[in-house]
PDB file of C-alpha atoms in Angstrom:
ATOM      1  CA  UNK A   1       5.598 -11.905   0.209  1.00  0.00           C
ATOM      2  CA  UNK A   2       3.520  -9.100  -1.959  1.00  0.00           C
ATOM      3  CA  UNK A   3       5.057  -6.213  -3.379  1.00  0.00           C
ATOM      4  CA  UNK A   4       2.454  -3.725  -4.563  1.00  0.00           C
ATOM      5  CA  UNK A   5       3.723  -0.502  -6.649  1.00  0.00           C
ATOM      6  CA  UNK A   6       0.935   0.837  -8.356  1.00  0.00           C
ATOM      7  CA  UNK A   7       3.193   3.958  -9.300  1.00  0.00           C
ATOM      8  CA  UNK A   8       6.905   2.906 -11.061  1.00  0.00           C
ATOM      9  CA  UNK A   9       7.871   6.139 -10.514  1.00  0.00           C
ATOM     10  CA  UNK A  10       7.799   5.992  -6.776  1.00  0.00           C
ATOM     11  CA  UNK A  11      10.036   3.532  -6.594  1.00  0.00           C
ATOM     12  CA  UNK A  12      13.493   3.061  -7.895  1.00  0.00           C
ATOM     13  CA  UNK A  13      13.935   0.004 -10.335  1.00  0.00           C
ATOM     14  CA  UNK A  14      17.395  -0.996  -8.821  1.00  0.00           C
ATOM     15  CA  UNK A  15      15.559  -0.705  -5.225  1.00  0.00           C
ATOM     16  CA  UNK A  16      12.341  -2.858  -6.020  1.00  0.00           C
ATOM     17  CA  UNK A  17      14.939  -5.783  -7.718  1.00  0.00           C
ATOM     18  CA  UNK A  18      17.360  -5.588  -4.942  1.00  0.00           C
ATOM     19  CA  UNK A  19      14.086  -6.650  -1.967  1.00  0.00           C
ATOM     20  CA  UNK A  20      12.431  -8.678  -4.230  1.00  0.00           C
ATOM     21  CA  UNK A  21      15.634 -10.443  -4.281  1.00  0.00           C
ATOM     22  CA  UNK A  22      16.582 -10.185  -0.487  1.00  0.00           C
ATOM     23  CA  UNK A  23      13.252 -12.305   0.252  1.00  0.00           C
ATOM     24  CA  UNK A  24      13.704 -14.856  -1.938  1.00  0.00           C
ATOM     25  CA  UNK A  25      17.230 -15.202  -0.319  1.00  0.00           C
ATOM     26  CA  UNK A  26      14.857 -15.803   2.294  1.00  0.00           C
ATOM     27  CA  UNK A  27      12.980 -18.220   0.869  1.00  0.00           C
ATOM     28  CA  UNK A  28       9.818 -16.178   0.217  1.00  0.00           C
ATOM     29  CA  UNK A  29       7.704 -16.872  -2.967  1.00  0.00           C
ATOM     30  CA  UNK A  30       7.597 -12.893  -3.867  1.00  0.00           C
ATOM     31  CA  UNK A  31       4.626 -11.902  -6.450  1.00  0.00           C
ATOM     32  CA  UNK A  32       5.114  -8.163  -7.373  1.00  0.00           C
ATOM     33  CA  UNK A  33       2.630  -5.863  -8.651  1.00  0.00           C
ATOM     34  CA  UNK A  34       3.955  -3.187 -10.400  1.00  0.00           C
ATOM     35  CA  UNK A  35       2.261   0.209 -12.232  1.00  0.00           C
ATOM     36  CA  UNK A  36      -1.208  -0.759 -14.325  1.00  0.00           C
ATOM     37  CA  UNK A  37      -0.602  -4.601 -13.059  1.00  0.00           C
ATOM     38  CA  UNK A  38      -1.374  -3.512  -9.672  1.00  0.00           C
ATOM     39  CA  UNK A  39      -5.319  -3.241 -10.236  1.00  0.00           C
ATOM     40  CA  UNK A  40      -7.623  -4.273  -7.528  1.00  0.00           C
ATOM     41  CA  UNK A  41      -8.476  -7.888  -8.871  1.00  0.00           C
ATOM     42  CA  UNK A  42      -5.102  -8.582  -8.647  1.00  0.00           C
ATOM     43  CA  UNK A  43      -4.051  -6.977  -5.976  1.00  0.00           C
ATOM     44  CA  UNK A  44      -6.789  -8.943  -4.284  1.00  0.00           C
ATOM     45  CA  UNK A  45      -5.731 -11.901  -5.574  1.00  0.00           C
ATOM     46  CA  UNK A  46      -2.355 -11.618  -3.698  1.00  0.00           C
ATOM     47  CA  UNK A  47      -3.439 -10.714  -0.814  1.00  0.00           C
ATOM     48  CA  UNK A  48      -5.566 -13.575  -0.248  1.00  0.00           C
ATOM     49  CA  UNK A  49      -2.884 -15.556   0.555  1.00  0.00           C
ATOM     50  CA  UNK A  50      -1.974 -13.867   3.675  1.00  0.00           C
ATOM     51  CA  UNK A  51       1.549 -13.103   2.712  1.00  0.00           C
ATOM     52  CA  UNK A  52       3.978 -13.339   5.645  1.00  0.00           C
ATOM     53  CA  UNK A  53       5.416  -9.758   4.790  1.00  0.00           C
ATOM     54  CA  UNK A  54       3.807  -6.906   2.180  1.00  0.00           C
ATOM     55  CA  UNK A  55       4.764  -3.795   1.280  1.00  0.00           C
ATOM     56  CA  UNK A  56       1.818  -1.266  -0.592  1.00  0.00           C
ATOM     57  CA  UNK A  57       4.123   1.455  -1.736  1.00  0.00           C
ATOM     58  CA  UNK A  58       1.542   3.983  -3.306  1.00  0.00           C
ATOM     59  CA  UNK A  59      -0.408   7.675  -2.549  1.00  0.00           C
ATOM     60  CA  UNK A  60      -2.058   7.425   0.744  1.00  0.00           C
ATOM     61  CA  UNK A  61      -4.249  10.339   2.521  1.00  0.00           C
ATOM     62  CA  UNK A  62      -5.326  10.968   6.001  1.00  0.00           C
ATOM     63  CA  UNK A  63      -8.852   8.934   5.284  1.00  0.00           C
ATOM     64  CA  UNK A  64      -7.008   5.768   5.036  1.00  0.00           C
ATOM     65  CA  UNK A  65      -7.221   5.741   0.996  1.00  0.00           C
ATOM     66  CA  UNK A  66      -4.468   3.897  -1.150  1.00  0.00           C
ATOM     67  CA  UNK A  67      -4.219   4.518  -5.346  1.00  0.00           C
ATOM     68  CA  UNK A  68      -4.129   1.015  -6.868  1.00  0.00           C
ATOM     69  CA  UNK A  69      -3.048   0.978 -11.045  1.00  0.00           C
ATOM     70  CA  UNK A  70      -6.975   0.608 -11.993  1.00  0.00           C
ATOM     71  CA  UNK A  71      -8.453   3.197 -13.844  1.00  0.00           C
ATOM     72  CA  UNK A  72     -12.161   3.747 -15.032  1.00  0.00           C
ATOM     73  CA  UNK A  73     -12.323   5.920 -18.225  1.00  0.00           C
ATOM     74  CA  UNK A  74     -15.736   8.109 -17.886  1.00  0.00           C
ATOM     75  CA  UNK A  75     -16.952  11.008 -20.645  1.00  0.00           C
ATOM     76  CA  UNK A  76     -17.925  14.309 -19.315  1.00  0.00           C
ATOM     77  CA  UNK A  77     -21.571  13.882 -20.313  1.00  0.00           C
ATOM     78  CA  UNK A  78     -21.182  10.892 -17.790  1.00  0.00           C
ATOM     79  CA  UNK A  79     -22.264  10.825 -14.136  1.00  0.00           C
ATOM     80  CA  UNK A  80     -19.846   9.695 -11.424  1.00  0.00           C
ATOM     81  CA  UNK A  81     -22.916   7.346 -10.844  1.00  0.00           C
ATOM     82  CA  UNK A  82     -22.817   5.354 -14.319  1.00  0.00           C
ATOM     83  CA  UNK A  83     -18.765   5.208 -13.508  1.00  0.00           C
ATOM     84  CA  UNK A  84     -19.367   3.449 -10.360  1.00  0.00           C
ATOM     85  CA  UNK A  85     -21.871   0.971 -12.238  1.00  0.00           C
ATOM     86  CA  UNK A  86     -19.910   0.131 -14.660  1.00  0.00           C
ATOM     87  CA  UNK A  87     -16.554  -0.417 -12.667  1.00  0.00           C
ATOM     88  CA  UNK A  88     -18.884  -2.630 -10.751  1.00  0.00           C
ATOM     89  CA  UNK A  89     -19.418  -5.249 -13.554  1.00  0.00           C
ATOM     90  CA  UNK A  90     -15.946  -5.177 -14.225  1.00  0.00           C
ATOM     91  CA  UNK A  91     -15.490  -6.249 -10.867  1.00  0.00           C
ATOM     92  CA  UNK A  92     -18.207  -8.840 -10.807  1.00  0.00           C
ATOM     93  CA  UNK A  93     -16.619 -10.124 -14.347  1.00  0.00           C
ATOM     94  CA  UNK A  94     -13.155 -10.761 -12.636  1.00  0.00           C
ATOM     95  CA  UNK A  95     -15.336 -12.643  -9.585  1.00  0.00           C
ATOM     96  CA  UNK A  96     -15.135 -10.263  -6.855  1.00  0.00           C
ATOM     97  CA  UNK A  97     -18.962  -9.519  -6.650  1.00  0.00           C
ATOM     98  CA  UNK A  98     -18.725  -9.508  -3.112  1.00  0.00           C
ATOM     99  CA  UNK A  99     -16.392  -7.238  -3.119  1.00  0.00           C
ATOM    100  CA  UNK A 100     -18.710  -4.790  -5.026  1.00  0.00           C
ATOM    101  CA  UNK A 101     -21.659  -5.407  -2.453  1.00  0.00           C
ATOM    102  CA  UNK A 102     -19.340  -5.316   0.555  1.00  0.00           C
ATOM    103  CA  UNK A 103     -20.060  -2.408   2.889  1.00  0.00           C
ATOM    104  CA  UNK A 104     -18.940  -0.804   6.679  1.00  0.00           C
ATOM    105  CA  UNK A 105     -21.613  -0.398   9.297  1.00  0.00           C
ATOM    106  CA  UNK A 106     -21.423   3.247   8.323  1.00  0.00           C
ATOM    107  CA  UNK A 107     -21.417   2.836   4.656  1.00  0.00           C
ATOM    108  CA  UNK A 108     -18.019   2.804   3.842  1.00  0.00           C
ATOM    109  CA  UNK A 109     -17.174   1.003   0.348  1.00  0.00           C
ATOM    110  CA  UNK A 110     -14.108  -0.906  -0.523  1.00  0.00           C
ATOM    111  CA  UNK A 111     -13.097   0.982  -3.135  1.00  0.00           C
ATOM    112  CA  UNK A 112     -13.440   4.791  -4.662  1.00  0.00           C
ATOM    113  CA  UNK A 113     -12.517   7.002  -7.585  1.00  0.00           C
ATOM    114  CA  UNK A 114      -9.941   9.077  -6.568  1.00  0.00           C
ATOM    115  CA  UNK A 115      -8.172  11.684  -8.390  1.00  0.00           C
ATOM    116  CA  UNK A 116      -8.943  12.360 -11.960  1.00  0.00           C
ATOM    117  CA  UNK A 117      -6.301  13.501 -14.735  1.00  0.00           C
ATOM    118  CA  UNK A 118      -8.566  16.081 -15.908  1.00  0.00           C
ATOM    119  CA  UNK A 119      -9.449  19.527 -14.706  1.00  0.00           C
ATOM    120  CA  UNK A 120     -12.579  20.533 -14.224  1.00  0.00           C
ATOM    121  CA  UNK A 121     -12.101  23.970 -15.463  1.00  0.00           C
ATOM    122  CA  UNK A 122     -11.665  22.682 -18.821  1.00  0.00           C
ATOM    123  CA  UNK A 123     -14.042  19.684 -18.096  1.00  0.00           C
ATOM    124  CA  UNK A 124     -16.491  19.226 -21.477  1.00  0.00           C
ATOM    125  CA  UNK A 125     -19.441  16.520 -22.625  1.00  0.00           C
ATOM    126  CA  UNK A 126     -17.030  15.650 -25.132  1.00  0.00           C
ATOM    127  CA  UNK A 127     -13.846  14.536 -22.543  1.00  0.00           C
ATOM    128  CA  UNK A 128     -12.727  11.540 -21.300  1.00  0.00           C
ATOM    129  CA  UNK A 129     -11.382  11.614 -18.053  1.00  0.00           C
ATOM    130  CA  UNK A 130      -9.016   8.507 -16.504  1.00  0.00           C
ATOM    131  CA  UNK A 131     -10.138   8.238 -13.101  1.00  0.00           C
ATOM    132  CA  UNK A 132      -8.008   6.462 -10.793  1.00  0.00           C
ATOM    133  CA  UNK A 133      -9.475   3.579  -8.519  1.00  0.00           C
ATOM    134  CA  UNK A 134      -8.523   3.657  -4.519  1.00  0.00           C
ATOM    135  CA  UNK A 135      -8.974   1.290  -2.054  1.00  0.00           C
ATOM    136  CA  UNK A 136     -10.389   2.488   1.435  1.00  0.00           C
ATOM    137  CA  UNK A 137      -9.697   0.959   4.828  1.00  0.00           C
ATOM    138  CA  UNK A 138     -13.231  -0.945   4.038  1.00  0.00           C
ATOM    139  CA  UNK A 139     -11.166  -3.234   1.766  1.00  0.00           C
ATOM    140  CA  UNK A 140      -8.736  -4.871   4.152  1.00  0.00           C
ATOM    141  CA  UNK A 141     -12.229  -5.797   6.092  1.00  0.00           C
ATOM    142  CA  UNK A 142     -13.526  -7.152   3.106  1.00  0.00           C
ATOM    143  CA  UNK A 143      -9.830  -9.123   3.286  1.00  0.00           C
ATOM    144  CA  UNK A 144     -10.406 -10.508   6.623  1.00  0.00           C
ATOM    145  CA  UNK A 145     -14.471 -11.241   6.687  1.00  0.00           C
ATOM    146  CA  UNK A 146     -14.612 -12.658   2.924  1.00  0.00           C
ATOM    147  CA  UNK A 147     -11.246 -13.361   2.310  1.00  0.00           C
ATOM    148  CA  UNK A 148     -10.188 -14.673   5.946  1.00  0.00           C
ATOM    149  CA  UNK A 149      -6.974 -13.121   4.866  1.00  0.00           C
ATOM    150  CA  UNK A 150      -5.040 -13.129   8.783  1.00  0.00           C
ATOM    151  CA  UNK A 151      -1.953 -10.821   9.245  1.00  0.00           C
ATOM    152  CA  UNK A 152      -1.272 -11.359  12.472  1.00  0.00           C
ATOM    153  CA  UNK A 153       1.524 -13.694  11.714  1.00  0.00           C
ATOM    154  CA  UNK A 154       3.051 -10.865   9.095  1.00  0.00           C
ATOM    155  CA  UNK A 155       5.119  -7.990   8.759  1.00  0.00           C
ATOM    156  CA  UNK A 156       2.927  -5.032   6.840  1.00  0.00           C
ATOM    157  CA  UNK A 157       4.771  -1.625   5.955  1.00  0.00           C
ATOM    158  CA  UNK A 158       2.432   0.788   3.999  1.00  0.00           C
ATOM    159  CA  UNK A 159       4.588   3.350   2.764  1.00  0.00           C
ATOM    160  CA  UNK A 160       2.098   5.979   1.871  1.00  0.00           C
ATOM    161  CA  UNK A 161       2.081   9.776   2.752  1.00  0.00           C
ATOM    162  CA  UNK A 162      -0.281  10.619   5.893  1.00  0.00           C
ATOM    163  CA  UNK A 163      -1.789   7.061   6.034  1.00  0.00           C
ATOM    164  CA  UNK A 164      -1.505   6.662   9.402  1.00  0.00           C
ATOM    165  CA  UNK A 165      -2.524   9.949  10.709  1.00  0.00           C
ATOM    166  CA  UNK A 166      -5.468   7.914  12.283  1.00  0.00           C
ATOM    167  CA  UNK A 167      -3.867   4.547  12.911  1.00  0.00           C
ATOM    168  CA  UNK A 168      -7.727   3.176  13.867  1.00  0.00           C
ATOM    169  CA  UNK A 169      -8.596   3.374  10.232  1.00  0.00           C
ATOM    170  CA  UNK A 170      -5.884   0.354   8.862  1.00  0.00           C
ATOM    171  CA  UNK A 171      -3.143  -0.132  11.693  1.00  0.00           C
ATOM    172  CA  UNK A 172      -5.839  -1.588  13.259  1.00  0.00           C
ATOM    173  CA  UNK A 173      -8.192  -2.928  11.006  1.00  0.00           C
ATOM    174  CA  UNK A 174      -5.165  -4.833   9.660  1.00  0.00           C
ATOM    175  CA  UNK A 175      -3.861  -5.815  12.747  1.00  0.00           C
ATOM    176  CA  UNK A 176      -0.821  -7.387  11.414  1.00  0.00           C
ATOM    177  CA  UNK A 177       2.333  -8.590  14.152  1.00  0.00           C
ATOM    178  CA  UNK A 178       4.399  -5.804  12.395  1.00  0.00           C
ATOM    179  CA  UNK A 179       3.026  -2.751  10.932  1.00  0.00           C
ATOM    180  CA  UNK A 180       5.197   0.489   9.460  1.00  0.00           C
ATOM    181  CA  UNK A 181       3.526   3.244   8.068  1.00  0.00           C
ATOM    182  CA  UNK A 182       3.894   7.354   7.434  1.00  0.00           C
ATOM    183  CA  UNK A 183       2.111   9.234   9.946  1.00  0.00           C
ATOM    184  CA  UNK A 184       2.735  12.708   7.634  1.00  0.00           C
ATOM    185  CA  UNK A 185       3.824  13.775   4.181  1.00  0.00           C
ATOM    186  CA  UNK A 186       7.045  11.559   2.531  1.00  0.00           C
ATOM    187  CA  UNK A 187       9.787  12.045   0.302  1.00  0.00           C
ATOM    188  CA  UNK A 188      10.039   8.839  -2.174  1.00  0.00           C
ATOM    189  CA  UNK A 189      13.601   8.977  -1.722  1.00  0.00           C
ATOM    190  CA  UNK A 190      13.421   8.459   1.591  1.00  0.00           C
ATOM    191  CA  UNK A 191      10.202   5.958   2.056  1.00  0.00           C
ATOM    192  CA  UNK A 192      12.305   3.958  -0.199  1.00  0.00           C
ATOM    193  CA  UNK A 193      15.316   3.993   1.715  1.00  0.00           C
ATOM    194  CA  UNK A 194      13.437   3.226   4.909  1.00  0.00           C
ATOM    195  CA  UNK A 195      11.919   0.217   2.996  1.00  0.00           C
ATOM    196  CA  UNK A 196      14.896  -0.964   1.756  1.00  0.00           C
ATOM    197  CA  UNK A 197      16.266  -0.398   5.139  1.00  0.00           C
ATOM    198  CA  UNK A 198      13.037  -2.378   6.435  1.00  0.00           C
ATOM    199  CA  UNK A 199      13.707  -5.231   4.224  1.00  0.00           C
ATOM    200  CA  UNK A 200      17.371  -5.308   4.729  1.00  0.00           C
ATOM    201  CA  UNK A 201      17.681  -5.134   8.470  1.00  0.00           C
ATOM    202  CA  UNK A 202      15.280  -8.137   9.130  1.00  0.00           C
ATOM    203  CA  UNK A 203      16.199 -10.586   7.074  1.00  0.00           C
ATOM    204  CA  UNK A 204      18.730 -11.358   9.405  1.00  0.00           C
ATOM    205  CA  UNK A 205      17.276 -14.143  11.319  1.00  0.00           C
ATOM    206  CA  UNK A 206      18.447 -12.809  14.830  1.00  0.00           C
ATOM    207  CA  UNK A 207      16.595  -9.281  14.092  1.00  0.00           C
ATOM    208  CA  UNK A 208      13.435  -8.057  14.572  1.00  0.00           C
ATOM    209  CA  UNK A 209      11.157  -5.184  13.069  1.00  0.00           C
ATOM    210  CA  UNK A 210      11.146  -3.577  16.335  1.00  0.00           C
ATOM    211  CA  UNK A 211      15.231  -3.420  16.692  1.00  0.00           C
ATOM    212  CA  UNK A 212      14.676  -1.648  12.672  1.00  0.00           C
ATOM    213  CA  UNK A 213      12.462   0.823  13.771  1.00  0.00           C
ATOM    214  CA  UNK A 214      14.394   1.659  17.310  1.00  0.00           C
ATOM    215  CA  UNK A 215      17.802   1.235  14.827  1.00  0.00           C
ATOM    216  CA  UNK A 216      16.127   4.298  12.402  1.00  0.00           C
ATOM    217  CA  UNK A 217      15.286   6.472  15.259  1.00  0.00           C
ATOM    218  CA  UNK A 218      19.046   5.915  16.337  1.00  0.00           C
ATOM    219  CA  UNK A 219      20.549   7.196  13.315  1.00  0.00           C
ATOM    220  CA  UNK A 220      18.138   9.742  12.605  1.00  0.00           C
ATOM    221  CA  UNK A 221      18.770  10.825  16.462  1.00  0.00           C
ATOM    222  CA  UNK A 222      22.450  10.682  16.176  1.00  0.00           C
ATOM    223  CA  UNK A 223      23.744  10.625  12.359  1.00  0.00           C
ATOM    224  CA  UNK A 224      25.742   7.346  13.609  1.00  0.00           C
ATOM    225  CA  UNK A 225      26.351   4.332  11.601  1.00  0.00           C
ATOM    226  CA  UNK A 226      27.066   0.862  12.911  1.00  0.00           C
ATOM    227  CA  UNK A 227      25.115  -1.655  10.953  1.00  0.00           C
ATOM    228  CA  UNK A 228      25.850  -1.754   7.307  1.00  0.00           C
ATOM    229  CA  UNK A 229      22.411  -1.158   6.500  1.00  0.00           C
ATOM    230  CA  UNK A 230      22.685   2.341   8.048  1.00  0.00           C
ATOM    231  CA  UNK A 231      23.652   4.046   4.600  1.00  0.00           C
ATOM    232  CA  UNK A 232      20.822   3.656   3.102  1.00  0.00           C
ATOM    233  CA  UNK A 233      19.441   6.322   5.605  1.00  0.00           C
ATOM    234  CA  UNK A 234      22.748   8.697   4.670  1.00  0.00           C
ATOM    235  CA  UNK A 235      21.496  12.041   3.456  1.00  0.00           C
TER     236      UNK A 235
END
């Protein structure tokens, strides 16, 4: 199992512990990426394995983008262009040149700089900008043509705000047995309760992620409570 938080502050501490440990209850091997440890090369790394279940817990956006922990630092007199090269031989350096040359039929890379914690209106030669790395739905190809990485055996929530507002662009590029994901905009409180809830509700052996997600609708439908898991949704 892979838990991927590139953001602490999304997630609750307690909550993160308490799944980690119901899947190793399980018997799952869990390897947990948390803030700045959850850069591409490693998130790579564990998902290489093909883990049987993975939550990415991160910012998503309608074009199918996730924010990993990577940054790339790059000066104002700097092009975006001389950013992208250098990133690139980091990349190479960690062994995932074919990562770096991997493309879509239409162009699409693996991986772009997303949002910067700098404004432009007081961008200068002299700044330096952090510029945080995203992956794009071309990555989880690059998973399953140079990877082999298979998910159709595994449970897959992506618990990201509007990442599945066009489900062609990872639901099914993934193509995992089980897949969860935010349609819209989320609350963290609540994409943490519904992967807790997630998490929870099938490690029962006799469950399955389809009774969780017809079990949420329930409650949400009718503010009733009959499994124990159920307050986790309350409020």
């Amino acid at each position: 199992a892979a838990i991927v938080v590139p953001y602490e502050s999304a997630e609750q501490a307690g909550a993160l512990a308490q799944m980690a440990s119901t899947l190793e209850k399980r018997h799952y091997k869990v390897t947990e990426l948390d803030g700045p440890n959850a850069t591409v090369a490693a998130i790579a790394s564990a998902l290489s394995s093909s883990p049987g279940v993975l939550l990415f817990s991160t910012h998503g956006n309608e074009d199918g983008d996730l924010l990993t922990g990577s940054t790339v630092a790059i000066k104002g007199a700097e092009s975006m262009k001389a950013a992208y090269a250098s990133y690139s031989q980091v990349l190479t350096s960690e062994g995932l040149g074919s990562l770096v040359q991997y493309r879509l039929p239409d162009g699409t890379t693996p991986y772009i700089l997303g949002q910067s914690n700098c404004s432009f209106k007081v961008f200068k030669l002299a700044t330096v900008c952090q510029w945080k790395v995203a992956l794009t739905p071309a990555f989880w190809s690059w998973l399953s043509d140079e990877r082999h990485v298979d998910w159709s055996d595994s449970m897959v929530f992506i618990s990201a705000c509007e990442i599945d507002q066009y489900p062609a662009l990872l639901r099914k590029t993934i193509k995992a047995k089980a897949y969860f994901s935010f349609k819209g905009d989320v609350a963290a409180n609540f994409a943490t309760a519904a992967e807790q809830y997630l998490i929870d509700f099938v490690a029962h052996p006799t469950r399955s992620p389809e009774e969780a997600y017809y079990n949420m609708v329930r409650v949400d439908k009718t503010r009733e409570m009959i499994y124990k898991e159920d307050h986790l949704l309350n409020g």
